[in-house]
Short mmCIF file of N, CA, C and O in Angstrom, two decimals:
data_model
loop_
_atom_site.label_atom_id
_atom_site.label_comp_id
_atom_site.label_asym_id
_atom_site.label_seq_id
_atom_site.Cartn_x
_atom_site.Cartn_y
_atom_site.Cartn_z
N MET A 12 78.34 86.60 88.06
CA MET A 12 78.72 87.54 87.32
C MET A 12 79.47 86.84 86.28
O MET A 12 80.30 86.36 86.65
N PHE A 13 79.33 87.53 85.12
CA PHE A 13 80.38 86.78 83.97
C PHE A 13 80.48 87.83 82.72
O PHE A 13 79.75 88.80 83.32
N ASN A 14 81.38 87.86 82.04
CA ASN A 14 81.43 89.12 81.30
C ASN A 14 81.88 88.18 79.83
O ASN A 14 82.31 86.97 79.70
N LEU A 15 81.90 88.86 78.78
CA LEU A 15 81.97 88.37 77.34
C LEU A 15 82.94 89.42 76.44
O LEU A 15 82.60 90.97 77.24
N ILE A 16 84.14 89.13 76.24
CA ILE A 16 85.09 90.13 75.60
C ILE A 16 85.36 89.83 74.45
O ILE A 16 85.69 88.56 74.04
N ASP A 17 85.32 90.64 73.42
CA ASP A 17 85.39 90.79 72.04
C ASP A 17 87.30 91.11 71.97
O ASP A 17 88.01 92.23 72.44
N MET A 18 87.93 90.01 71.54
CA MET A 18 89.39 89.53 71.24
C MET A 18 89.80 90.80 70.52
O MET A 18 90.64 91.29 70.65
N PHE A 19 89.01 91.13 69.38
CA PHE A 19 89.50 91.85 68.44
C PHE A 19 89.60 93.42 69.06
O PHE A 19 90.64 94.12 68.63
N SER A 20 88.52 94.21 69.21
CA SER A 20 88.42 95.56 69.92
C SER A 20 88.58 95.61 71.15
O SER A 20 88.94 96.74 71.55
N GLY A 21 88.93 94.43 71.75
CA GLY A 21 89.09 94.57 73.57
C GLY A 21 87.52 94.92 74.56
O GLY A 21 87.54 95.17 75.71
N ASN A 22 86.49 95.32 73.67
CA ASN A 22 85.08 95.95 74.36
C ASN A 22 84.82 94.27 75.10
O ASN A 22 84.89 93.16 75.07
N LYS A 23 83.85 95.18 76.45
CA LYS A 23 83.63 93.99 77.33
C LYS A 23 82.28 93.94 77.87
O LYS A 23 81.83 95.42 77.86
N VAL A 24 81.38 93.13 78.00
CA VAL A 24 80.30 93.26 78.58
C VAL A 24 79.74 92.28 79.25
O VAL A 24 80.42 91.40 79.94
N ASP A 25 79.36 93.30 80.68
CA ASP A 25 79.43 92.32 82.09
C ASP A 25 77.73 92.09 81.95
O ASP A 25 77.04 92.67 81.72
N PHE A 26 77.81 90.91 82.77
CA PHE A 26 76.48 90.41 82.87
C PHE A 26 76.52 89.99 84.34
O PHE A 26 77.23 89.21 84.98
N TRP A 27 75.28 89.95 85.35
CA TRP A 27 75.39 89.76 86.60
C TRP A 27 73.21 89.27 86.51
O TRP A 27 72.63 89.69 85.89
N LEU A 28 73.28 88.28 87.99
CA LEU A 28 72.42 88.34 88.26
C LEU A 28 71.66 89.05 88.65
O LEU A 28 71.89 89.69 89.29
N LEU A 29 70.00 89.03 88.41
CA LEU A 29 69.17 90.46 89.00
C LEU A 29 69.09 89.61 90.59
O LEU A 29 68.33 88.53 90.96
N THR A 30 69.02 90.78 91.72
CA THR A 30 69.01 89.77 93.14
C THR A 30 67.52 90.64 93.37
O THR A 30 66.62 91.33 92.73
N THR A 31 66.90 90.17 94.56
CA THR A 31 65.83 90.98 95.14
C THR A 31 66.00 92.05 95.85
O THR A 31 65.07 92.96 96.40
N GLU A 32 66.96 92.48 95.77
CA GLU A 32 67.77 93.58 96.43
C GLU A 32 67.44 95.36 96.04
O GLU A 32 66.88 95.33 94.77
N HIS A 33 66.36 96.18 96.80
CA HIS A 33 65.96 97.25 96.05
C HIS A 33 66.75 98.10 95.34
O HIS A 33 66.01 98.30 93.99
N TYR A 34 67.87 98.32 95.53
CA TYR A 34 68.64 98.99 94.69
C TYR A 34 68.67 98.25 93.40
O TYR A 34 68.76 98.60 91.86
N ASP A 35 68.94 97.08 93.33
CA ASP A 35 69.14 96.11 92.34
C ASP A 35 68.16 96.45 91.27
O ASP A 35 67.50 96.19 90.00
N GLN A 36 66.58 96.12 92.06
CA GLN A 36 65.59 95.98 91.06
C GLN A 36 65.11 97.27 90.78
O GLN A 36 64.71 97.47 89.71
N THR A 37 65.47 98.65 91.47
CA THR A 37 65.17 99.83 90.93
C THR A 37 66.31 100.08 89.50
O THR A 37 65.75 100.57 88.39
N ARG A 38 67.41 99.60 89.46
CA ARG A 38 68.20 99.53 88.30
C ARG A 38 68.06 98.90 87.24
O ARG A 38 67.78 99.26 86.23
N PHE A 39 67.28 97.46 87.31
CA PHE A 39 66.79 96.88 86.88
C PHE A 39 65.91 97.41 85.66
O PHE A 39 65.31 97.56 84.41
N ALA A 40 64.81 98.20 86.48
CA ALA A 40 63.32 98.78 86.17
C ALA A 40 64.11 100.27 85.00
O ALA A 40 63.15 100.36 84.61
N ARG A 41 64.84 100.53 85.62
CA ARG A 41 65.68 101.62 84.82
C ARG A 41 66.37 102.04 83.69
O ARG A 41 66.85 102.15 83.20
N ARG A 42 66.62 100.15 83.27
CA ARG A 42 67.02 100.09 82.11
C ARG A 42 66.86 100.35 80.63
O ARG A 42 65.56 100.76 80.76
N GLN A 43 67.52 100.67 79.58
CA GLN A 43 67.50 101.29 78.74
C GLN A 43 67.63 100.35 77.47
O GLN A 43 68.55 99.51 77.55
N GLN A 44 66.95 100.26 76.42
CA GLN A 44 66.52 99.33 75.74
C GLN A 44 68.34 100.35 74.23
O GLN A 44 67.47 101.49 74.00
N VAL A 45 69.00 99.59 73.86
CA VAL A 45 69.36 100.31 72.66
C VAL A 45 69.60 99.04 71.45
O VAL A 45 69.56 98.01 71.76
N GLU A 46 70.24 99.88 70.53
CA GLU A 46 70.59 98.60 69.35
C GLU A 46 72.10 98.56 69.33
O GLU A 46 72.85 99.55 69.51
N VAL A 47 72.79 97.20 69.30
CA VAL A 47 73.88 97.13 69.43
C VAL A 47 73.88 95.80 68.40
O VAL A 47 73.66 94.63 68.21
N LEU A 48 75.19 96.54 67.06
CA LEU A 48 75.31 95.09 66.36
C LEU A 48 73.93 95.03 65.65
O LEU A 48 73.83 93.56 65.22
N GLY A 49 73.10 95.62 65.13
CA GLY A 49 72.12 95.29 64.84
C GLY A 49 70.82 94.84 65.61
O GLY A 49 69.60 94.20 64.99
N ILE A 50 71.36 94.06 66.71
CA ILE A 50 70.58 93.72 67.90
C ILE A 50 69.65 94.66 68.29
O ILE A 50 69.88 95.76 69.13
N GLU A 51 68.07 95.32 68.13
CA GLU A 51 67.18 96.11 68.78
C GLU A 51 67.14 95.69 70.22
O GLU A 51 66.40 96.64 70.92
N SER A 52 67.04 94.84 70.29
CA SER A 52 66.72 94.66 72.05
C SER A 52 67.49 94.20 72.91
O SER A 52 67.30 93.30 73.58
N PHE A 53 68.11 95.00 72.94
CA PHE A 53 69.60 95.07 73.63
C PHE A 53 69.52 95.95 74.95
O PHE A 53 69.08 97.05 74.70
N TYR A 54 69.39 95.48 76.21
CA TYR A 54 68.97 96.30 77.00
C TYR A 54 70.33 97.05 78.25
O TYR A 54 72.00 95.60 78.72
N VAL A 55 70.72 97.81 78.43
CA VAL A 55 71.82 98.33 79.47
C VAL A 55 71.62 98.97 80.44
O VAL A 55 70.08 99.71 80.83
N THR A 56 72.18 98.74 81.18
CA THR A 56 72.05 99.84 82.59
C THR A 56 72.28 101.26 82.28
O THR A 56 73.00 102.01 81.45
N SER A 57 71.42 102.30 82.91
CA SER A 57 71.34 103.71 82.71
C SER A 57 72.66 104.15 83.18
O SER A 57 73.49 103.81 84.04
N PRO A 58 72.93 105.11 82.63
CA PRO A 58 74.57 106.46 82.97
C PRO A 58 74.51 106.33 84.39
O PRO A 58 75.83 106.07 85.23
N GLU A 59 73.06 107.13 85.17
CA GLU A 59 73.28 106.90 86.54
C GLU A 59 73.58 106.07 87.24
O GLU A 59 74.35 105.65 88.40
N ASP A 60 73.37 104.61 87.05
CA ASP A 60 73.39 103.10 87.75
C ASP A 60 74.37 102.60 87.71
O ASP A 60 75.23 101.94 88.21
N THR A 61 75.44 102.94 86.20
CA THR A 61 76.49 102.43 86.08
C THR A 61 77.54 103.22 87.05
O THR A 61 78.41 102.11 87.46
N ILE A 62 77.05 104.49 87.00
CA ILE A 62 78.43 105.17 88.08
C ILE A 62 77.68 104.89 89.69
O ILE A 62 79.23 104.77 90.24
N ILE A 63 76.77 104.89 89.64
CA ILE A 63 76.21 104.01 91.59
C ILE A 63 76.67 102.88 91.72
O ILE A 63 77.55 102.67 92.42
N SER A 64 76.63 101.68 90.50
CA SER A 64 77.14 100.45 90.66
C SER A 64 78.71 100.58 90.44
O SER A 64 79.34 99.38 91.42
N LYS A 65 79.46 101.12 90.14
CA LYS A 65 80.77 101.28 89.90
C LYS A 65 81.46 101.82 91.06
O LYS A 65 82.21 101.46 91.39
N LEU A 66 80.62 103.06 91.79
CA LEU A 66 80.96 103.31 92.79
C LEU A 66 80.93 102.55 94.01
O LEU A 66 81.89 102.25 94.85
N ARG A 67 79.84 101.65 94.13
CA ARG A 67 79.72 100.75 94.96
C ARG A 67 80.64 99.59 94.83
O ARG A 67 81.10 98.93 95.95
N TRP A 68 80.95 98.87 93.80
CA TRP A 68 82.08 98.07 93.63
C TRP A 68 83.36 98.77 94.12
O TRP A 68 84.03 98.13 94.32
N ALA A 69 83.75 99.71 93.72
CA ALA A 69 84.64 100.35 94.62
C ALA A 69 84.79 100.50 95.78
O ALA A 69 86.03 99.73 96.58
N LYS A 70 83.58 100.59 96.65
CA LYS A 70 83.74 100.45 97.86
C LYS A 70 83.99 98.94 98.37
O LYS A 70 84.89 99.22 99.39
N LEU A 71 83.21 98.04 97.69
CA LEU A 71 83.16 96.80 98.34
C LEU A 71 84.89 96.21 97.94
O LEU A 71 85.13 95.24 98.97
N ALA A 72 85.60 97.00 97.50
CA ALA A 72 87.01 96.19 97.01
C ALA A 72 87.66 97.10 97.40
O ALA A 72 88.85 96.55 97.34
N GLY A 73 87.52 97.96 98.72
CA GLY A 73 88.25 98.64 99.41
C GLY A 73 89.03 99.90 98.31
O GLY A 73 90.20 100.24 98.90
N GLY A 74 88.54 100.04 97.47
CA GLY A 74 88.87 101.78 97.26
C GLY A 74 89.65 101.20 95.53
O GLY A 74 90.44 101.89 94.98
N SER A 75 88.73 100.71 94.82
CA SER A 75 88.89 99.89 93.51
C SER A 75 89.78 101.28 92.36
O SER A 75 88.23 101.85 92.37
N GLU A 76 90.59 101.36 92.35
CA GLU A 76 91.09 102.50 91.21
C GLU A 76 90.78 102.43 89.89
O GLU A 76 89.88 103.32 89.35
N LYS A 77 90.45 101.29 89.06
CA LYS A 77 89.27 100.81 88.02
C LYS A 77 88.07 101.07 88.01
O LYS A 77 87.38 101.76 87.25
N GLN A 78 87.38 101.00 89.35
CA GLN A 78 86.35 100.92 89.18
C GLN A 78 85.93 102.55 89.41
O GLN A 78 84.77 103.27 89.19
N LEU A 79 86.21 102.99 90.34
CA LEU A 79 86.44 104.93 90.63
C LEU A 79 86.60 105.45 89.10
O LEU A 79 86.12 106.43 88.73
N THR A 80 87.84 104.97 88.37
CA THR A 80 88.07 105.75 87.07
C THR A 80 87.18 105.53 86.27
O THR A 80 86.61 106.15 85.73
N ASP A 81 86.52 104.33 86.03
CA ASP A 81 84.97 104.03 85.13
C ASP A 81 83.87 104.98 85.69
O ASP A 81 83.29 105.31 84.86
N ALA A 82 83.56 105.03 87.00
CA ALA A 82 82.65 106.29 86.81
C ALA A 82 82.85 107.10 86.58
O ALA A 82 82.21 107.94 86.35
N ILE A 83 84.20 107.78 86.90
CA ILE A 83 84.35 109.00 86.80
C ILE A 83 84.03 109.06 85.10
O ILE A 83 83.68 110.43 84.69
N ARG A 84 84.98 108.30 84.64
CA ARG A 84 84.43 108.56 82.71
C ARG A 84 82.85 108.77 82.47
O ARG A 84 82.92 109.34 81.57
N VAL A 85 82.25 107.75 83.06
CA VAL A 85 81.00 107.83 82.54
C VAL A 85 80.13 108.79 83.26
O VAL A 85 79.47 109.74 82.27
N PHE A 86 80.82 109.89 84.36
CA PHE A 86 80.18 110.68 84.77
C PHE A 86 80.64 111.78 83.82
O PHE A 86 79.91 112.89 83.92
N GLU A 87 81.96 111.90 83.49
CA GLU A 87 82.12 112.99 82.50
C GLU A 87 81.37 113.16 81.07
O GLU A 87 81.16 113.96 80.82
N MET A 88 81.59 111.76 80.54
CA MET A 88 80.93 111.85 79.28
C MET A 88 79.42 111.88 79.12
O MET A 88 78.92 112.63 78.66
N GLN A 89 78.31 111.84 80.20
CA GLN A 89 77.22 112.03 80.14
C GLN A 89 76.79 112.99 80.97
O GLN A 89 75.45 112.97 81.40
N PHE A 90 77.78 114.04 81.63
CA PHE A 90 77.42 114.79 82.74
C PHE A 90 76.16 115.42 82.46
O PHE A 90 75.06 115.74 83.12
N ASP A 91 75.98 116.09 81.29
CA ASP A 91 74.65 116.93 80.93
C ASP A 91 73.13 116.18 80.39
O ASP A 91 72.39 116.98 81.17
N GLN A 92 73.53 114.58 80.84
CA GLN A 92 72.09 114.05 80.84
C GLN A 92 71.57 113.56 82.11
O GLN A 92 70.86 112.57 82.21
N LEU A 93 72.54 113.82 82.71
CA LEU A 93 72.45 112.74 84.36
C LEU A 93 71.63 113.48 85.09
O LEU A 93 71.18 114.48 85.29
N ASP A 94 70.66 112.26 85.69
CA ASP A 94 70.15 112.52 86.60
C ASP A 94 70.44 112.75 88.14
O ASP A 94 70.76 111.79 88.88
N MET A 95 70.70 114.12 88.33
CA MET A 95 71.96 113.91 89.90
C MET A 95 71.03 113.95 91.31
O MET A 95 71.47 113.27 92.03
N GLY A 96 69.51 113.62 91.06
CA GLY A 96 68.67 113.68 92.05
C GLY A 96 68.56 112.49 92.13
O GLY A 96 68.75 112.17 93.39
N TYR A 97 68.39 111.65 91.24
CA TYR A 97 68.26 110.31 91.27
C TYR A 97 69.77 109.83 91.84
O TYR A 97 69.97 108.64 92.85
N ILE A 98 70.90 110.37 91.35
CA ILE A 98 72.19 109.86 91.92
C ILE A 98 72.19 109.97 93.33
O ILE A 98 72.71 109.14 94.38
N ASN A 99 72.17 110.86 93.70
CA ASN A 99 72.12 111.67 95.05
C ASN A 99 71.32 110.79 96.29
O ASN A 99 72.05 110.19 97.23
N VAL A 100 69.98 110.34 95.84
CA VAL A 100 69.55 109.40 96.55
C VAL A 100 70.01 108.30 96.90
O VAL A 100 70.24 107.91 98.12
N TRP A 101 70.64 107.82 95.89
CA TRP A 101 71.22 106.47 96.05
C TRP A 101 72.88 106.43 96.77
O TRP A 101 73.19 105.20 97.46
N ILE A 102 73.18 107.62 96.58
CA ILE A 102 74.55 107.46 96.89
C ILE A 102 74.32 107.95 98.55
O ILE A 102 75.15 106.99 99.40
N ASP A 103 73.12 108.32 99.11
CA ASP A 103 72.81 108.41 100.38
C ASP A 103 72.71 106.96 100.80
O ASP A 103 72.73 106.61 102.36
N GLU A 104 71.54 106.39 100.34
CA GLU A 104 71.25 105.11 100.52
C GLU A 104 72.17 104.01 100.53
O GLU A 104 72.26 103.49 101.69
N LEU A 105 72.88 104.19 99.94
CA LEU A 105 73.91 102.69 99.63
C LEU A 105 75.58 103.36 100.62
O LEU A 105 76.17 103.03 100.43
N THR A 106 75.22 104.65 101.13
CA THR A 106 75.98 105.51 102.00
C THR A 106 77.90 105.29 101.25
O THR A 106 78.63 104.63 101.58
N LEU A 107 77.49 105.66 100.05
CA LEU A 107 79.16 106.18 98.99
C LEU A 107 79.05 107.74 98.85
O LEU A 107 79.98 108.06 98.10
N GLU A 108 79.10 107.91 100.06
CA GLU A 108 79.76 109.37 99.63
C GLU A 108 81.16 109.48 100.01
O GLU A 108 81.55 110.75 99.18
N ALA A 109 81.89 108.95 100.59
CA ALA A 109 83.12 108.97 100.23
C ALA A 109 83.74 108.97 98.93
O ALA A 109 84.56 109.36 98.23
N GLU A 110 83.45 107.84 98.31
CA GLU A 110 83.33 107.86 96.74
C GLU A 110 83.12 108.51 96.14
O GLU A 110 83.37 109.06 95.16
N TRP A 111 81.78 109.00 96.24
CA TRP A 111 80.99 110.19 95.55
C TRP A 111 82.45 111.47 95.90
O TRP A 111 82.44 112.04 94.33
N ALA A 112 82.65 111.76 96.77
CA ALA A 112 83.33 112.96 96.56
C ALA A 112 84.62 112.63 95.87
O ALA A 112 85.03 113.68 95.59
N ILE A 113 85.60 111.49 95.92
CA ILE A 113 86.37 111.30 95.44
C ILE A 113 86.15 111.50 93.84
O ILE A 113 86.98 112.07 92.93
N LEU A 114 84.83 111.11 92.92
CA LEU A 114 84.52 111.08 91.73
C LEU A 114 84.65 112.50 91.83
O LEU A 114 85.19 113.57 90.84
N ILE A 115 83.65 113.45 92.65
CA ILE A 115 83.54 115.16 92.50
C ILE A 115 85.13 115.50 92.20
O ILE A 115 85.04 116.72 91.31
N SER A 116 85.53 115.30 92.99
CA SER A 116 87.22 116.02 93.10
C SER A 116 87.72 115.68 91.87
O SER A 116 88.89 116.68 91.53
N ARG A 117 87.84 114.32 91.37
CA ARG A 117 88.88 114.26 90.26
C ARG A 117 88.46 114.64 88.54
O ARG A 117 89.07 114.43 88.07
N ALA A 118 86.54 114.45 88.77
CA ALA A 118 86.36 114.50 87.69
C ALA A 118 86.28 115.84 86.61
O ALA A 118 86.26 116.87 87.35
N GLU A 119 86.11 115.99 85.24
CA GLU A 119 86.48 117.08 84.43
C GLU A 119 85.37 116.92 83.62
O GLU A 119 85.56 116.83 82.35
N PRO A 120 83.99 117.23 83.14
CA PRO A 120 82.98 116.85 82.82
C PRO A 120 83.33 117.84 81.77
O PRO A 120 83.77 118.78 81.89
N TYR A 121 82.58 117.19 80.52
CA TYR A 121 82.89 117.94 79.54
C TYR A 121 81.83 119.01 78.98
O TYR A 121 81.02 118.98 79.21
#
């Protein structure tokens, strides 16, 4: 994994290699095309997959507050558009119930 950081705004974009893991393949298939700085063919991870990935990284890092907070903020901002069924499938599949419970207890959807 590597990232690019805009030194003026502080915005950061993370990049990672695609693996053969089932979740990774599913996440990649669900990517969304957006326009960024006039570039129309820019792909980003869906909000659901961003939340799941952040929870997964939090778990792998032993409870990273940064990753949990990031997941909570995406959840709060995207709450009305989230596919909760999809999220629940992967929470179970990736055994992220504890991290999900923390998110649910702290989140304040707008």
